[in-house]
PDB file of C-alpha atoms in Angstrom:
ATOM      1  CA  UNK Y   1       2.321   4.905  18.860  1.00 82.00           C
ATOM      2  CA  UNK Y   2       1.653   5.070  14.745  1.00 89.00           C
ATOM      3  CA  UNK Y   3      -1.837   3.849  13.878  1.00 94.00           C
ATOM      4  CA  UNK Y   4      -2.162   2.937  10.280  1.00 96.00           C
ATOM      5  CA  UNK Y   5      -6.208   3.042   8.469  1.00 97.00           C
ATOM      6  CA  UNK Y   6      -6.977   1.780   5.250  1.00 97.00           C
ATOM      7  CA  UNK Y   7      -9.762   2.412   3.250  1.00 97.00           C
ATOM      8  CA  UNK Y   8     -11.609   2.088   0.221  1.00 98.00           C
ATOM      9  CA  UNK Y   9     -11.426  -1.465  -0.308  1.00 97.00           C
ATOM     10  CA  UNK Y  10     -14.655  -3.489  -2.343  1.00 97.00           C
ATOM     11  CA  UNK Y  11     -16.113  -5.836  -4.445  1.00 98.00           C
ATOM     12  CA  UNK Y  12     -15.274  -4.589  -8.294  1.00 98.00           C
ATOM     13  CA  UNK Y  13     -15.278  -6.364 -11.695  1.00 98.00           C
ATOM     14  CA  UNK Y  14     -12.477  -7.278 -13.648  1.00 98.00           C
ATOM     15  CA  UNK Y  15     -11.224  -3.968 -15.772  1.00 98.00           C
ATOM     16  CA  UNK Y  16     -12.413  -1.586 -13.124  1.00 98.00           C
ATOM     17  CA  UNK Y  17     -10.809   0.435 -10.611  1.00 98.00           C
ATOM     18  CA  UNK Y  18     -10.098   1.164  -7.032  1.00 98.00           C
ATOM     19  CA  UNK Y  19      -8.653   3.669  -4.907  1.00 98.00           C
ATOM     20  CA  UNK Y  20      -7.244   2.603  -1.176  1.00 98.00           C
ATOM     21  CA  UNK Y  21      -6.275   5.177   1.138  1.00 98.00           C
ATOM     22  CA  UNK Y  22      -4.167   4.693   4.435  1.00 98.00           C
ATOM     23  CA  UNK Y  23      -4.231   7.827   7.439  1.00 97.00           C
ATOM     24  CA  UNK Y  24      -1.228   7.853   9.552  1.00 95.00           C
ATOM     25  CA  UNK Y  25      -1.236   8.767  12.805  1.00 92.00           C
ATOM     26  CA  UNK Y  26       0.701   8.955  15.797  1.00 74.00           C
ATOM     27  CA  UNK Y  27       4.395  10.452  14.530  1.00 70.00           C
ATOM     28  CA  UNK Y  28       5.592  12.350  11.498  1.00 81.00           C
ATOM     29  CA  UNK Y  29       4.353  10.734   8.723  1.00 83.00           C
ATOM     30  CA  UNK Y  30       6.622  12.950   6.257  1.00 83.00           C
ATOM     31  CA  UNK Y  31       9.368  11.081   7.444  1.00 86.00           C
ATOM     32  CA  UNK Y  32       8.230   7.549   7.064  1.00 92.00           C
ATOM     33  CA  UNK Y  33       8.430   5.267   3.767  1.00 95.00           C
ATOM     34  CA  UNK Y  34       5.068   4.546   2.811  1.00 96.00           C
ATOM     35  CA  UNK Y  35       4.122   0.629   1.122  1.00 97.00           C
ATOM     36  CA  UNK Y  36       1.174  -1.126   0.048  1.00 98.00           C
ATOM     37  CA  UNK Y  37       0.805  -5.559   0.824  1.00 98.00           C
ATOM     38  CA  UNK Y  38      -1.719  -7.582  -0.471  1.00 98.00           C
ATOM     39  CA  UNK Y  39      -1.898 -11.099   1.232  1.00 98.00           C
ATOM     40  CA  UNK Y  40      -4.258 -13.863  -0.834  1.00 97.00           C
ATOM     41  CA  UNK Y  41      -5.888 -16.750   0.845  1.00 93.00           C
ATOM     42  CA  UNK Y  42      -3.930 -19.462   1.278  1.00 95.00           C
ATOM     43  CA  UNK Y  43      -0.729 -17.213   0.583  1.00 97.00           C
ATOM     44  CA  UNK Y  44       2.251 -14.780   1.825  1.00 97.00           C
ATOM     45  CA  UNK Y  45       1.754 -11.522   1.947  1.00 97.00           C
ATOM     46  CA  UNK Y  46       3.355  -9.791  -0.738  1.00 98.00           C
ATOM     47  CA  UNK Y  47       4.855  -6.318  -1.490  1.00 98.00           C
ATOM     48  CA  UNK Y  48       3.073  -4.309  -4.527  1.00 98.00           C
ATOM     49  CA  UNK Y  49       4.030  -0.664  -3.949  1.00 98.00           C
ATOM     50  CA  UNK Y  50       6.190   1.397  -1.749  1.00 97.00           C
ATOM     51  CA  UNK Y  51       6.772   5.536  -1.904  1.00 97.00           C
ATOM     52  CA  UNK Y  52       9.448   7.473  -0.379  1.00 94.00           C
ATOM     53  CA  UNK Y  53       9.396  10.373   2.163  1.00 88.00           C
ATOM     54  CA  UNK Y  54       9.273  13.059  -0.279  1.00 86.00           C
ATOM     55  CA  UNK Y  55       7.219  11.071  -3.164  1.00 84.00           C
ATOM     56  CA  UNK Y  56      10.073  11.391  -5.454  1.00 87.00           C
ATOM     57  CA  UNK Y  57      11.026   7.680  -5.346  1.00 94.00           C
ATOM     58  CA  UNK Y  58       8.686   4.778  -5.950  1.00 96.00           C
ATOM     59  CA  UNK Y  59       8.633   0.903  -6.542  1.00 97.00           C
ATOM     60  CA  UNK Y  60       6.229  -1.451  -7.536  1.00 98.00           C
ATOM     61  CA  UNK Y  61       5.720  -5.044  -8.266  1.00 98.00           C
ATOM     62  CA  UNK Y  62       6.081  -6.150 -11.522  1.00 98.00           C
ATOM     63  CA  UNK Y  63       2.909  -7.537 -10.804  1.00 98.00           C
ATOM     64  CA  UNK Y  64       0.749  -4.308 -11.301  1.00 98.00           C
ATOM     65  CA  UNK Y  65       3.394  -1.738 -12.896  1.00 98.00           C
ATOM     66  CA  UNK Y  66       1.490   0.052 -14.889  1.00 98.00           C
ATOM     67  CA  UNK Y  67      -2.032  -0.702 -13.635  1.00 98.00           C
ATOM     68  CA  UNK Y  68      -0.994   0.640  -9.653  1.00 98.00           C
ATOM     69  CA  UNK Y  69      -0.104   4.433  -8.688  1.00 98.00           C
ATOM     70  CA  UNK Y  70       1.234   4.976  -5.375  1.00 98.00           C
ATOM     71  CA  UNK Y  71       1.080   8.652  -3.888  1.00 97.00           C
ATOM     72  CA  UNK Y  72       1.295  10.378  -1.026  1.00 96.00           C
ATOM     73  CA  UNK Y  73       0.024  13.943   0.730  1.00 95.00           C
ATOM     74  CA  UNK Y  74       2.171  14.604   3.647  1.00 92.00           C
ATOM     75  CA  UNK Y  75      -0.440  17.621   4.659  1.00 92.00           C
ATOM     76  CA  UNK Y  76      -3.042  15.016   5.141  1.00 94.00           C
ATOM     77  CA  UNK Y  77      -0.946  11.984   6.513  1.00 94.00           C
ATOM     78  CA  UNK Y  78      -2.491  10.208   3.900  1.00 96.00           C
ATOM     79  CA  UNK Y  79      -0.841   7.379   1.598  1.00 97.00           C
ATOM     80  CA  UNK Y  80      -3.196   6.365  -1.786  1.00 98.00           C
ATOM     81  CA  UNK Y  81      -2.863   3.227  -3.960  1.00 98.00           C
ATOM     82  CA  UNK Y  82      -4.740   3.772  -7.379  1.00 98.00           C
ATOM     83  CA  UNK Y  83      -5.620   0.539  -8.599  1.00 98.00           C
ATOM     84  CA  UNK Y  84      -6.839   0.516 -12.312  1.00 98.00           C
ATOM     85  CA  UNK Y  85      -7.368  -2.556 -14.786  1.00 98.00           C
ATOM     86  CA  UNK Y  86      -8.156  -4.512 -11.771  1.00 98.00           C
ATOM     87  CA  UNK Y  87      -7.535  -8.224 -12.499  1.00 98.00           C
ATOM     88  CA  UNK Y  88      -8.952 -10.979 -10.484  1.00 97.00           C
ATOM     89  CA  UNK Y  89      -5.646 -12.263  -9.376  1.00 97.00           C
ATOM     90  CA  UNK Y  90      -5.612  -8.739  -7.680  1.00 98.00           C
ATOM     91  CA  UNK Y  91      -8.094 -10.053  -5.124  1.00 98.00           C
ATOM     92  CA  UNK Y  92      -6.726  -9.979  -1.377  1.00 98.00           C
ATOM     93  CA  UNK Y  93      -6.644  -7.984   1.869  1.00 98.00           C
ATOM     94  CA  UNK Y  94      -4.377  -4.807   1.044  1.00 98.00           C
ATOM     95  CA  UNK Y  95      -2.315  -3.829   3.863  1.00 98.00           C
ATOM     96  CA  UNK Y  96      -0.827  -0.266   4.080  1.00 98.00           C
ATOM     97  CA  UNK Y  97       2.917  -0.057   6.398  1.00 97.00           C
ATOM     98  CA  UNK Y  98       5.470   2.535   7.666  1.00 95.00           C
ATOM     99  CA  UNK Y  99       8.961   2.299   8.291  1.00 93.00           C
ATOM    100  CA  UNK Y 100      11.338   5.386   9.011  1.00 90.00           C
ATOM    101  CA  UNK Y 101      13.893   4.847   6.611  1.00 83.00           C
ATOM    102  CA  UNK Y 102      15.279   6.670   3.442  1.00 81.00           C
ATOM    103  CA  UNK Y 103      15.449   4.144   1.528  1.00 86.00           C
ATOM    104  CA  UNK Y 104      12.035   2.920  -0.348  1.00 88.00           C
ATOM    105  CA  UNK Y 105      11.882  -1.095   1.144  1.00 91.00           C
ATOM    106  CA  UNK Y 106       9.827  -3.671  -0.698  1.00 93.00           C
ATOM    107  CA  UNK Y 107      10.131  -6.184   2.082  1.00 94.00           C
ATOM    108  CA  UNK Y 108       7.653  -7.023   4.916  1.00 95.00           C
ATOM    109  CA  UNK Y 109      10.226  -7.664   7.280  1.00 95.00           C
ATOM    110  CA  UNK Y 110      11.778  -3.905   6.647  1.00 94.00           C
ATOM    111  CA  UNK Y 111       8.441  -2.569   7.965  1.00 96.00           C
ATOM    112  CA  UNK Y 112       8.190  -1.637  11.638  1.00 94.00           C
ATOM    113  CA  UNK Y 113       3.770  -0.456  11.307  1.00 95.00           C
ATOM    114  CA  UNK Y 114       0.932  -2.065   9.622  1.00 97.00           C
ATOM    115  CA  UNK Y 115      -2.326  -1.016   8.935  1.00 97.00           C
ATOM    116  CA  UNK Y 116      -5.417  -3.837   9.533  1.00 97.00           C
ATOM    117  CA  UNK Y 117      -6.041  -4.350   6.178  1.00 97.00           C
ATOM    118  CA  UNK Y 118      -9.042  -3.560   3.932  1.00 98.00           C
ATOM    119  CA  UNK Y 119     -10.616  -6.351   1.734  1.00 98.00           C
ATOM    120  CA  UNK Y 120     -10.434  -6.065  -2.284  1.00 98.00           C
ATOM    121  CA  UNK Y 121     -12.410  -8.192  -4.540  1.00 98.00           C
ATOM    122  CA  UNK Y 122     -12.175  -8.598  -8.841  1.00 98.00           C
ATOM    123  CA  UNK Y 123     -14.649 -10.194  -9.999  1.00 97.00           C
ATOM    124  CA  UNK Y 124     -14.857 -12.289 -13.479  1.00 94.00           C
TER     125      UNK Y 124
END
């Protein structure tokens, strides 16, 4: 069974920063793809980051490129999303997901393990 935690999530205001952090637990997390969902009220969930096995490869939403670093510490099962010029389109619940696959996925359906989600909020 692979448990998924996120963390970090909070009320900010527009321009500042966040970092989430997801623990993985259950299997070897060095062998999973690692992404980051945000789902809005009223809307799909939608991709905004993914990292590979190794942390080589990454992929991000057009979205937040350039605001959003993904990362990952395989010694800690740990996954991090660094959110910085936080927007207030940026508010949802960020979801953090596994799949064991090579290949860095941006879609929900490619993800076999979610996380419950932690709540992020931009204020104007």
């Amino acid at each position: 069974q692979v448990q998924l935690v996120e963390s970090g999530g909070g009320l900010v205001q527009a321009g500042g920063s966040l970092r989430l952090s997801c623990v993985v637990s259950g299997r070897t997390f060095s062998s999973y793809t690692m992404g980051w969902f945000r789902q809005a009220p009223g809307k799909e969930r939608e991709f905004v980051a993914a990292i590979g096995w190794s942390g080589g490869r990454t992929s991000y939403a057009d979205s937040v490129k350039g605001r959003f670093t993904i990362s990952r510490d395989n010694a800690k099962n740990t996954v991090y999303l660094q959110m910085n010029s936080l927007k207030p389109e940026d508010t949802a619940v960020y979801y953090c997901a596994a799949v064991s696959h090579i290949v860095v996925v941006t879609t929900t359906r490619a993800y076999d393990y979610w996380g419950q989600g932690t709540q992020v909020t931009v204020s104007s």
